[in-house]
PDB file of C-alpha atoms in Angstrom:
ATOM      1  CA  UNK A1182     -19.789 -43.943 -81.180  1.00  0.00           C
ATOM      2  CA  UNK A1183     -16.274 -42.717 -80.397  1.00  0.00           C
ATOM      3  CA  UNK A1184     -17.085 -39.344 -81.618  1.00  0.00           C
ATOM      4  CA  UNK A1185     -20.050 -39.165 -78.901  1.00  0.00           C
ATOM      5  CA  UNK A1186     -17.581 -40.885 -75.967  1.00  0.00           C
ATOM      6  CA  UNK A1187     -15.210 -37.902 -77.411  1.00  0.00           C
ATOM      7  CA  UNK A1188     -17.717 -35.033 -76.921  1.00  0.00           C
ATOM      8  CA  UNK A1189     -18.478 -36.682 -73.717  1.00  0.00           C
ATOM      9  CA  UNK A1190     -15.245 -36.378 -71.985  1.00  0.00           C
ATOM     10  CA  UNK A1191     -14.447 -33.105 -73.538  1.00  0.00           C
ATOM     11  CA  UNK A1192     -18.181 -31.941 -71.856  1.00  0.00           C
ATOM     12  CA  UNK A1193     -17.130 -34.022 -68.798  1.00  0.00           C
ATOM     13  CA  UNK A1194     -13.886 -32.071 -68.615  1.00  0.00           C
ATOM     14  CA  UNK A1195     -15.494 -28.471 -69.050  1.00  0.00           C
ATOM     15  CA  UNK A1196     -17.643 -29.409 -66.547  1.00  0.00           C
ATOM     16  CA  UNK A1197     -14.690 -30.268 -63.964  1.00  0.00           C
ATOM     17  CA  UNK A1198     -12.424 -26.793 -65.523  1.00  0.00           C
ATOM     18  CA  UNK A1199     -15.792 -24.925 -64.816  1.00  0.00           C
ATOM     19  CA  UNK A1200     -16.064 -26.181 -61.392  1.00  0.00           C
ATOM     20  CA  UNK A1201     -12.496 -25.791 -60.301  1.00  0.00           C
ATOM     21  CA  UNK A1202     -12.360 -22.147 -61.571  1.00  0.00           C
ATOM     22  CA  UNK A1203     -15.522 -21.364 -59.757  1.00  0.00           C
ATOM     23  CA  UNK A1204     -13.956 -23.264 -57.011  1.00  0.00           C
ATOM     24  CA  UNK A1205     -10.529 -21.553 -57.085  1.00  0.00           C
ATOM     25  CA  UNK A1206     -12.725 -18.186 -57.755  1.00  0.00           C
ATOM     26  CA  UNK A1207     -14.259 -18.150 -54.393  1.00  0.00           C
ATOM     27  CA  UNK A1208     -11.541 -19.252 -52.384  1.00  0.00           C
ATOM     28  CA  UNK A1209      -9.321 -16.491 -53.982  1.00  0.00           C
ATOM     29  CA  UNK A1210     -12.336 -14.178 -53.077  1.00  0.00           C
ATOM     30  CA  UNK A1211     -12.477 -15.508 -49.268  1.00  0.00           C
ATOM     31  CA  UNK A1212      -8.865 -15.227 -49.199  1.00  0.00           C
ATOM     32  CA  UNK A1213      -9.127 -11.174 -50.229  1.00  0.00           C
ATOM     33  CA  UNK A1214     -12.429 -11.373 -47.992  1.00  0.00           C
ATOM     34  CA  UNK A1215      -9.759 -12.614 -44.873  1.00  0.00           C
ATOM     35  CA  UNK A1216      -6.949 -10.438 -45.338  1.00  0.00           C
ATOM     36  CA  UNK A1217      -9.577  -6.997 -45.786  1.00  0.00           C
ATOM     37  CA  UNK A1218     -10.700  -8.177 -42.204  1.00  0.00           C
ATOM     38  CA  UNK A1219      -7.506  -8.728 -41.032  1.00  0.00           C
ATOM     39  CA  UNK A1220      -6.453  -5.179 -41.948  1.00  0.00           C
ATOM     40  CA  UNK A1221      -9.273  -4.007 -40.366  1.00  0.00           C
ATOM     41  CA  UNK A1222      -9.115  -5.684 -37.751  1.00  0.00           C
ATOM     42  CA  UNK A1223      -5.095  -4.591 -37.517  1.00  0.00           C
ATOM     43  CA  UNK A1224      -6.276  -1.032 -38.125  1.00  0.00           C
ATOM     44  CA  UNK A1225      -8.395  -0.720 -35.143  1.00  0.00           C
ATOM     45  CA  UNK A1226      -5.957  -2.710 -32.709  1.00  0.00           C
ATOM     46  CA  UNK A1227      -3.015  -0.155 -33.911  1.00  0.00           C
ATOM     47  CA  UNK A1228      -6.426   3.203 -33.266  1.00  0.00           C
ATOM     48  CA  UNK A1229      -7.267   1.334 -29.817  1.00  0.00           C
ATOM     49  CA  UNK A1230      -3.132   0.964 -28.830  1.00  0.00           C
ATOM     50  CA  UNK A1231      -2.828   4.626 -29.853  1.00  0.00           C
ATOM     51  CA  UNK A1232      -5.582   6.064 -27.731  1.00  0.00           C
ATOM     52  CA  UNK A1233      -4.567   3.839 -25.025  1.00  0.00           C
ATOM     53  CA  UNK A1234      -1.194   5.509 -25.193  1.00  0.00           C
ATOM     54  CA  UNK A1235      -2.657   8.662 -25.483  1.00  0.00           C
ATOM     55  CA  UNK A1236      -4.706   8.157 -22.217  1.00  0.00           C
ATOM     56  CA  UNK A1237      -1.494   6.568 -20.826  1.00  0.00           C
ATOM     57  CA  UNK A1238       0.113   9.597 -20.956  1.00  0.00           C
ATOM     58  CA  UNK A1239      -2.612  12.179 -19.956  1.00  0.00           C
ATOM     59  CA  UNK A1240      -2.933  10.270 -16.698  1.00  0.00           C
ATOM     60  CA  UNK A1241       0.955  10.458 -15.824  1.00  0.00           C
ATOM     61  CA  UNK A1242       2.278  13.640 -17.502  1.00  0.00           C
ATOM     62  CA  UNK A1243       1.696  16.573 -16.856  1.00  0.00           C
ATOM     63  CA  UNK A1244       0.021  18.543 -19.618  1.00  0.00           C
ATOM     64  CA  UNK A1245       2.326  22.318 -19.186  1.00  0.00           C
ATOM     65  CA  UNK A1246       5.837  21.163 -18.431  1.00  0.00           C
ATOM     66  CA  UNK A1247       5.850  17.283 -20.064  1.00  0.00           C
ATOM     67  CA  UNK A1248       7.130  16.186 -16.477  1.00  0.00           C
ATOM     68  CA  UNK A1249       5.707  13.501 -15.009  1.00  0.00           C
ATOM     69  CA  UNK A1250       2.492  14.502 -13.181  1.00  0.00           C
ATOM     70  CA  UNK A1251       1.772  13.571  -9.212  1.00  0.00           C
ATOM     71  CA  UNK A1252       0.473  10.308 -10.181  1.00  0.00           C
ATOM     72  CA  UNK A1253       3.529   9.436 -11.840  1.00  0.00           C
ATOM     73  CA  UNK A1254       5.206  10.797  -9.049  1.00  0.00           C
ATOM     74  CA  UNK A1255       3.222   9.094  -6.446  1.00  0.00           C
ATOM     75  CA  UNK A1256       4.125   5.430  -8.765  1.00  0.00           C
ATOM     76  CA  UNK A1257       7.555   5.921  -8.778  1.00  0.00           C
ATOM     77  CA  UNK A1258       8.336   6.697  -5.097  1.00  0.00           C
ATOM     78  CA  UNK A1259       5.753   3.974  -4.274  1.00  0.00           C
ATOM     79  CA  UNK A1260       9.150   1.978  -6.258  1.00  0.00           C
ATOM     80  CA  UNK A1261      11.673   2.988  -4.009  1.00  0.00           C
ATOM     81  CA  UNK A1262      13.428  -0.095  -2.027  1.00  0.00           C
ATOM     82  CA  UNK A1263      13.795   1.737   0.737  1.00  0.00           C
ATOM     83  CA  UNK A1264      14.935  -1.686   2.279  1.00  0.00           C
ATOM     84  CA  UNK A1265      17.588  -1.780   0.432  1.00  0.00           C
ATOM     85  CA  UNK A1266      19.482   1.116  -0.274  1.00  0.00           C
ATOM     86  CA  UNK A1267      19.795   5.114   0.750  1.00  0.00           C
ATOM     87  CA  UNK A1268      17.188   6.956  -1.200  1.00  0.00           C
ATOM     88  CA  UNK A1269      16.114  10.717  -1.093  1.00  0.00           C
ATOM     89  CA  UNK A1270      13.549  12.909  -2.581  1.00  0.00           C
ATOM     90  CA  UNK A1271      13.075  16.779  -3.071  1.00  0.00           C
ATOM     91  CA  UNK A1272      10.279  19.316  -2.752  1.00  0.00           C
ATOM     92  CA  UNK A1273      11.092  21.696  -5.074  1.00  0.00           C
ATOM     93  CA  UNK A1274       8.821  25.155  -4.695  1.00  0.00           C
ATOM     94  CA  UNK A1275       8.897  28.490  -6.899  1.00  0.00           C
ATOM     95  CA  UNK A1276       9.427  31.346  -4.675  1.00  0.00           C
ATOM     96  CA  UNK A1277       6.804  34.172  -4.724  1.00  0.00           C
ATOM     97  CA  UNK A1278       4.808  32.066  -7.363  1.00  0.00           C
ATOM     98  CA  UNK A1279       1.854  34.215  -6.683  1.00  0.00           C
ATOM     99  CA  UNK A1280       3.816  38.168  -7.233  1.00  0.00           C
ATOM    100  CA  UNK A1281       4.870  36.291 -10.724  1.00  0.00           C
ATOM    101  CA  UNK A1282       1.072  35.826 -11.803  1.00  0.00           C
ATOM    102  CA  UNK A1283       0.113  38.619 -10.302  1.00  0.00           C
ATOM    103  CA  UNK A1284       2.483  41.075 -11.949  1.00  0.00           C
ATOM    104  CA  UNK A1285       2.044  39.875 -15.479  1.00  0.00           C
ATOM    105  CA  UNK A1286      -0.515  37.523 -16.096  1.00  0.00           C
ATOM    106  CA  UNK A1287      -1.202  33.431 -15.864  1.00  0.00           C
ATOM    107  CA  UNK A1288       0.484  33.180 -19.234  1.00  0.00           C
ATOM    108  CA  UNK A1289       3.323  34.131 -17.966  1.00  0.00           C
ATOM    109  CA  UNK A1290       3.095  32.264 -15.089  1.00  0.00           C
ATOM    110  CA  UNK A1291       2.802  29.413 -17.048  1.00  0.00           C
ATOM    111  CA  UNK A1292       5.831  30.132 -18.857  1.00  0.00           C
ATOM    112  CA  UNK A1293       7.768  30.742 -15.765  1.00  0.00           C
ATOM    113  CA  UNK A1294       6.798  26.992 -14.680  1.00  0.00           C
ATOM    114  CA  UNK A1295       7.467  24.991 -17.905  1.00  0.00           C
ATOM    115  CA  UNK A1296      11.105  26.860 -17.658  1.00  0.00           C
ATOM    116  CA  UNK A1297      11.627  25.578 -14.478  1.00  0.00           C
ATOM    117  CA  UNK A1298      10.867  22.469 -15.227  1.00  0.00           C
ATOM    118  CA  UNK A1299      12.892  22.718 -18.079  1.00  0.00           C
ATOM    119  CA  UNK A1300      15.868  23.698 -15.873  1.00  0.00           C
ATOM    120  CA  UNK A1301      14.952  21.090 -13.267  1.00  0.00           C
ATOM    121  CA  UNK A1302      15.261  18.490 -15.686  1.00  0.00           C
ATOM    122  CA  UNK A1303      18.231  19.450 -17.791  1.00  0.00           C
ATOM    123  CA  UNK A1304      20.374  19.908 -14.819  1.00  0.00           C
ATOM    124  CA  UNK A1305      19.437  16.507 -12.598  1.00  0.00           C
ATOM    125  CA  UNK A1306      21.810  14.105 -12.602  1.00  0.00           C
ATOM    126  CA  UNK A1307      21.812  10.646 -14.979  1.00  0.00           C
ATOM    127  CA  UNK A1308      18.878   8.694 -12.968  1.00  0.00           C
ATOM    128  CA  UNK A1309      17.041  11.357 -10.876  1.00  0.00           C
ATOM    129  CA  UNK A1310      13.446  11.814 -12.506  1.00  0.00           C
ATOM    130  CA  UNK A1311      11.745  15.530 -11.989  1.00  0.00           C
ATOM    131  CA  UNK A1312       7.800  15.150 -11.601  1.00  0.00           C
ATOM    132  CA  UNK A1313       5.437  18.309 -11.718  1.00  0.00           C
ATOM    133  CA  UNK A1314       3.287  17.522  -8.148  1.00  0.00           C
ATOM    134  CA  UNK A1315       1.387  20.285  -7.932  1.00  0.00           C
ATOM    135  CA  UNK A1316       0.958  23.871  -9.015  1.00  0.00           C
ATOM    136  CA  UNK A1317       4.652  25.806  -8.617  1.00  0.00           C
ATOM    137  CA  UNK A1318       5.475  22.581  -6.794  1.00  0.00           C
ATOM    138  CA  UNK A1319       7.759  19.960  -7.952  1.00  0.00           C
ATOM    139  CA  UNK A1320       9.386  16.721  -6.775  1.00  0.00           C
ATOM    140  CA  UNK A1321      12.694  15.371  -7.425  1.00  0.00           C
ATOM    141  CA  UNK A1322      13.370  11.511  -7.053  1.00  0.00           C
ATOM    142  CA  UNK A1323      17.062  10.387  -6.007  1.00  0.00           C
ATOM    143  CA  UNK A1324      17.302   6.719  -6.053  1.00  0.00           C
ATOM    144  CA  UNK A1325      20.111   5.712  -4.407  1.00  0.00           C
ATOM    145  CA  UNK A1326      21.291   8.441  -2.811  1.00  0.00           C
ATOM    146  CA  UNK A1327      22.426   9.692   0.427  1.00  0.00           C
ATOM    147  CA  UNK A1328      21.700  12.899   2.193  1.00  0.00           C
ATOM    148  CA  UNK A1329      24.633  14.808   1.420  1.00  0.00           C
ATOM    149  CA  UNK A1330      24.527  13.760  -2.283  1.00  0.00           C
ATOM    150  CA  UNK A1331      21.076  14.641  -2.519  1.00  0.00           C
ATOM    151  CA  UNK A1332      21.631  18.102  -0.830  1.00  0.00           C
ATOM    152  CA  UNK A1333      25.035  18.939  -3.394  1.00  0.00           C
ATOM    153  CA  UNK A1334      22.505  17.526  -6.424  1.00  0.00           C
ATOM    154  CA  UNK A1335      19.406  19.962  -5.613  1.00  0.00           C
ATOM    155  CA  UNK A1336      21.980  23.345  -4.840  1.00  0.00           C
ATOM    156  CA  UNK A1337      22.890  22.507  -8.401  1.00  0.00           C
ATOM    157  CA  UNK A1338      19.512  22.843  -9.403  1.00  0.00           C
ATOM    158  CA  UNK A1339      18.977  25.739  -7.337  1.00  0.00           C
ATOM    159  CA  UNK A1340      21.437  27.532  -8.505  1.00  0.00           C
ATOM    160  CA  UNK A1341      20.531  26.706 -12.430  1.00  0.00           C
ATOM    161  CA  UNK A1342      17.256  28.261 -11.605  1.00  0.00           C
ATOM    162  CA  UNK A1343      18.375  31.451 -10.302  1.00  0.00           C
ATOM    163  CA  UNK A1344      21.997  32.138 -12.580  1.00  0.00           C
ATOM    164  CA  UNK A1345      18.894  31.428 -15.620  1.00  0.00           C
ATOM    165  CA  UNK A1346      17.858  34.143 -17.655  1.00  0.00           C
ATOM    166  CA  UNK A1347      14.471  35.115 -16.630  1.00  0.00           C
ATOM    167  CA  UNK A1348      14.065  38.758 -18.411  1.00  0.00           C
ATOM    168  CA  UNK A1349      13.682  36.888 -21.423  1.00  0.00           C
ATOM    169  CA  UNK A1350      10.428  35.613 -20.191  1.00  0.00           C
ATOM    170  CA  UNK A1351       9.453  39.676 -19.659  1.00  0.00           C
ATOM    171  CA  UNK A1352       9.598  38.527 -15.731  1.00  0.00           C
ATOM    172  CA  UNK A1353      10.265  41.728 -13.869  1.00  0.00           C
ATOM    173  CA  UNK A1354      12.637  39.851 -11.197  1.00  0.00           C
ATOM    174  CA  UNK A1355      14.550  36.684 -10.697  1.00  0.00           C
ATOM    175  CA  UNK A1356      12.987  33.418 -10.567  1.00  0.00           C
ATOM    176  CA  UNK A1357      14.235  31.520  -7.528  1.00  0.00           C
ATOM    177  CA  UNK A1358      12.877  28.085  -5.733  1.00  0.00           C
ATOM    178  CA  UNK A1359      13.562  26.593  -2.185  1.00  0.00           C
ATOM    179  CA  UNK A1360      13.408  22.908  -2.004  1.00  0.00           C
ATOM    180  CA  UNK A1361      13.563  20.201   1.172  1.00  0.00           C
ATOM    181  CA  UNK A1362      15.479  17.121   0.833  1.00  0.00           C
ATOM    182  CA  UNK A1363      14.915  13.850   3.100  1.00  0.00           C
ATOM    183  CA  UNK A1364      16.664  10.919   3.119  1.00  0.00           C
ATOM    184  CA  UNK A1365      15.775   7.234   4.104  1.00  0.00           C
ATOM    185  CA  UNK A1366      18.286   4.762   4.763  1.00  0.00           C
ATOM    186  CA  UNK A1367      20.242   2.938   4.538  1.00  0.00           C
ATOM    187  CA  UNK A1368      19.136  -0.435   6.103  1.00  0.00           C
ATOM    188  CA  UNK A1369      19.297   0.237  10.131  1.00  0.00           C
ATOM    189  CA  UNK A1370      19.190   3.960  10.532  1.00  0.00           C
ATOM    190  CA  UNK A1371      16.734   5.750  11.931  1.00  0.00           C
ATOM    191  CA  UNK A1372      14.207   7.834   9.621  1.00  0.00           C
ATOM    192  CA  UNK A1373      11.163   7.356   7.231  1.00  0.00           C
ATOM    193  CA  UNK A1374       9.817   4.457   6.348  1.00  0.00           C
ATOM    194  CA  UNK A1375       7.532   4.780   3.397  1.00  0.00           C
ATOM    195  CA  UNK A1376       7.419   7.146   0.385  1.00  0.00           C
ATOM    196  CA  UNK A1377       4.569   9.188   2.460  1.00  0.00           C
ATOM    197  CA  UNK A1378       6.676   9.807   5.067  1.00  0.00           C
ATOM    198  CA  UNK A1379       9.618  10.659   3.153  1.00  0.00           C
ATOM    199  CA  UNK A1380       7.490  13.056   1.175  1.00  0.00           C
ATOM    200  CA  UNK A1381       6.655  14.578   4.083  1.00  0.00           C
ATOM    201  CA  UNK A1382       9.500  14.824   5.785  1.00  0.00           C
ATOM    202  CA  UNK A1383      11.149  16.846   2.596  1.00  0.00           C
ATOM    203  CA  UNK A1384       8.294  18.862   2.616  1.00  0.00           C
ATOM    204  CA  UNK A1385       8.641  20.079   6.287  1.00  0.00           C
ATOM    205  CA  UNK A1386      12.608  20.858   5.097  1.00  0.00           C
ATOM    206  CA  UNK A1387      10.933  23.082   2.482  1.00  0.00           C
ATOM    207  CA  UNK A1388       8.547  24.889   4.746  1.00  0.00           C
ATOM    208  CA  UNK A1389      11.769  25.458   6.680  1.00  0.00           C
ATOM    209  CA  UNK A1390      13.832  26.938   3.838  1.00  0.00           C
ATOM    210  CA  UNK A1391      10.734  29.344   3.153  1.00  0.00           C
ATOM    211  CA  UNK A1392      11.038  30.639   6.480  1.00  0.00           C
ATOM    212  CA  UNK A1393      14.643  30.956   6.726  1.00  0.00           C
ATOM    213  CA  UNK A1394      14.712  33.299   3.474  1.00  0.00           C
ATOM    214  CA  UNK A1395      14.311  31.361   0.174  1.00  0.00           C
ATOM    215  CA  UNK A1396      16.159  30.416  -2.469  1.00  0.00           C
ATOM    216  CA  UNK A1397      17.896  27.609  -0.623  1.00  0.00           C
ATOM    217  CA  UNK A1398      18.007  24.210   0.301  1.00  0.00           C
ATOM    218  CA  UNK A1399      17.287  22.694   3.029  1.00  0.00           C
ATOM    219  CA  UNK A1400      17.586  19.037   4.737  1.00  0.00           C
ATOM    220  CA  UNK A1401      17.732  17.402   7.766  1.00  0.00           C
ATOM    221  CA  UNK A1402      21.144  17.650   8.869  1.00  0.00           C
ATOM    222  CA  UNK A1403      20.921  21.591   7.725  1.00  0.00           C
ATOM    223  CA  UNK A1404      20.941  23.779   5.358  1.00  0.00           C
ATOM    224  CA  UNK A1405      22.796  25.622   2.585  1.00  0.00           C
ATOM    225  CA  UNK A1406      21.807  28.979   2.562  1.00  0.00           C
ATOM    226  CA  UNK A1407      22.012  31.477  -0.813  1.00  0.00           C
ATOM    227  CA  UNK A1408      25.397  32.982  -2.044  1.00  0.00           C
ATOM    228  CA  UNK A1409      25.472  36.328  -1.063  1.00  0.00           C
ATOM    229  CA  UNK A1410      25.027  37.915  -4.505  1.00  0.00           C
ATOM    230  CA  UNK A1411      21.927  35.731  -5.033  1.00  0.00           C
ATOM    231  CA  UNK A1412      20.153  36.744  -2.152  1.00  0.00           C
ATOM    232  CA  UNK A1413      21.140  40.552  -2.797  1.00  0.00           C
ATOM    233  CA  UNK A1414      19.092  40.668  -5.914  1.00  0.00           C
ATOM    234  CA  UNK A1415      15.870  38.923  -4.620  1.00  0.00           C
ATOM    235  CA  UNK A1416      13.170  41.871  -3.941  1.00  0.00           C
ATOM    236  CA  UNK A1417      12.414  42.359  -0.524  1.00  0.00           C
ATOM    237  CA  UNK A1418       9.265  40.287   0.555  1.00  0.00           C
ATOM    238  CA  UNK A1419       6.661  41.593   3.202  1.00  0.00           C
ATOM    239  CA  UNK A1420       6.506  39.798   6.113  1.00  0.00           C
ATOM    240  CA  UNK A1421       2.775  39.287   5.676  1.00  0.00           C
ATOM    241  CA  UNK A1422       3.247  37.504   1.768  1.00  0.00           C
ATOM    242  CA  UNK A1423       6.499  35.469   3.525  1.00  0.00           C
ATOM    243  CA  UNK A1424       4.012  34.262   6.170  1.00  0.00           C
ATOM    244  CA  UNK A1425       0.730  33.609   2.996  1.00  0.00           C
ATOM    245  CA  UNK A1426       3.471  31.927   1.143  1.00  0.00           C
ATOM    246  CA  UNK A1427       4.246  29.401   4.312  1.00  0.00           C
ATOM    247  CA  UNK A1428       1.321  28.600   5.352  1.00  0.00           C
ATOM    248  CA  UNK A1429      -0.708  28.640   1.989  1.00  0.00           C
ATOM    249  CA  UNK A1430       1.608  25.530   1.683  1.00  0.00           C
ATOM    250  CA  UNK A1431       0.745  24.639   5.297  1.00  0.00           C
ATOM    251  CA  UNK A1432      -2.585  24.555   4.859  1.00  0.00           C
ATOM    252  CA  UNK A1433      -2.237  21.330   2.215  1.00  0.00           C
ATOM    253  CA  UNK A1434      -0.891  19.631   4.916  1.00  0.00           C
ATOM    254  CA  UNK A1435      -2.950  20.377   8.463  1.00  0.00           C
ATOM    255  CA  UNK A1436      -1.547  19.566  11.844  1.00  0.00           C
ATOM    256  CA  UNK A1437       2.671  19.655  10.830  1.00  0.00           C
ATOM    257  CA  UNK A1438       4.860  20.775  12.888  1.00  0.00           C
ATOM    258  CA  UNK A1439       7.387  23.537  11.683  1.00  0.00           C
ATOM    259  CA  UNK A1440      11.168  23.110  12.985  1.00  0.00           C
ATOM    260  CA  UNK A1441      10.157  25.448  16.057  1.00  0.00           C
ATOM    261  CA  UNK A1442       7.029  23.582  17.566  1.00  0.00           C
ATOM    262  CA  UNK A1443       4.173  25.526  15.899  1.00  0.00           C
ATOM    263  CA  UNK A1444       1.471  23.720  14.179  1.00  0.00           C
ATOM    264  CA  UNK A1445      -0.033  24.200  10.707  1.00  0.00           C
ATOM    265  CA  UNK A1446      -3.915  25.033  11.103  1.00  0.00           C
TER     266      UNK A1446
END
């Protein structure tokens, strides 16, 4: 009799071993089975946050230079407390864009405009962001900044542009830009109002500087026009490409005024 209770508990036993290793055996599989999802499920959130970025980055930057693009641009000056503070923005423009392309080709066109930017950005101060708007165009924000700052800040970047070397690039002449600066503020003074009208307003200033020769800057209260030796090596532009150069840019912008009355068409 004790030798049957005996083999009893020992079967017993086995039978409770055998059920907690099938036991532990499954939950050790479900636990493998929850951490493979979880990886998965890791892997695809880290693929979905890296196209996101991706996408992120195609919609603000532009693709040639790496700048911010006119979204970006568009965001940023949308960010301006112009309640608050002096603040100023730039149109920067290449000059003669077009004779560049024509000359040599769109690849070095393209070339020419990703070392501007390059210059644009390497020679702004700590805190002004460079944006790529459109085509040879550019815009420079200056938070925080007065008129005459701004002005000193953009001949600095006027003049990195034209002291650069540019026959590196197999560019038959100088590269120069013009660029129109307007200022808002501060608090009380007269002058724009929004970003859209400060955008404008510095784009008038650049229209201006096109028409007064190029390769200057220009701003309301003026402008600073080329040292001497800069303007001596610019080639001599026909009055009819001075006057497609002006208004091609007019023409993005119907019914301005230029400084002298006459209105874009």
């Amino acid at each position: 009799g004790q030798a049957t209770a005996a083999m009893g508990l020992t079967t017993e036993a086995l039978h409770w071993l055998e059920a907690y290793r099938s036991e532990t055996t499954s939950a050790h599989l479900r636990h493998r089975e929850l951490w493979a999802e979880m990886f998965v499920r890791r892997s695809r959130l880290r693929e979905a946050e890296r196209q996101t970025a991706v996408l992120r980055r195609h919609a603000l930057e532009d693709t040639l230079t790496g700048l911010g693009n006119r979204r970006s641009a568009e965001r940023r000056m949308g960010d301006l407390r112009m309640d608050r503070e002096a603040v100023s923005v730039a149109v920067v423009d290449v000059d003669g864009f077009k004779s560049v392309n024509d000359a040599n080709s769109h690849l070095h066109g393209d070339a020419v405009l990703r070392r501007v930017a390059e210059l644009l950005r390497q020679h702004s101060r700590t805190g002004d962001e460079v944006f790529r708007w459109a085509g040879d165009e550019f815009v420079v924000v200056l938070p925080n900044t007065g008129e005459a700052q701004a002005v000193v800040a953009m001949e600095r970047l006027r003049s990195a542009v034209a002291d650069a070397d540019w026959a590196a690039l197999d560019v038959p002449v100088p590269v120069t830009v013009s660029i129109g600066v307007a200022t808002a503020g501060p608090p009380g003074t007269p002058g724009p109002r929004s970003w859209r009208e400060l955008f404008d307003s510095a784009d008038l200033h650049l229209f201006g500087a096109k028409r007064s020769g190029r390769n200057r800057v220009r701003a309301a209260g003026g402008q600073l026009p080329a040292p001497p030796n800069r303007t001596a090596v610019l080639p001599a532009a026909s009055v009819d490409e001075l006057v497609a150069e002006v208004l091609g840019g007019a023409r993005r912008r119907p019914g301005w005024a230029f400084d002298d009355g006459e209105v874009a068409s």
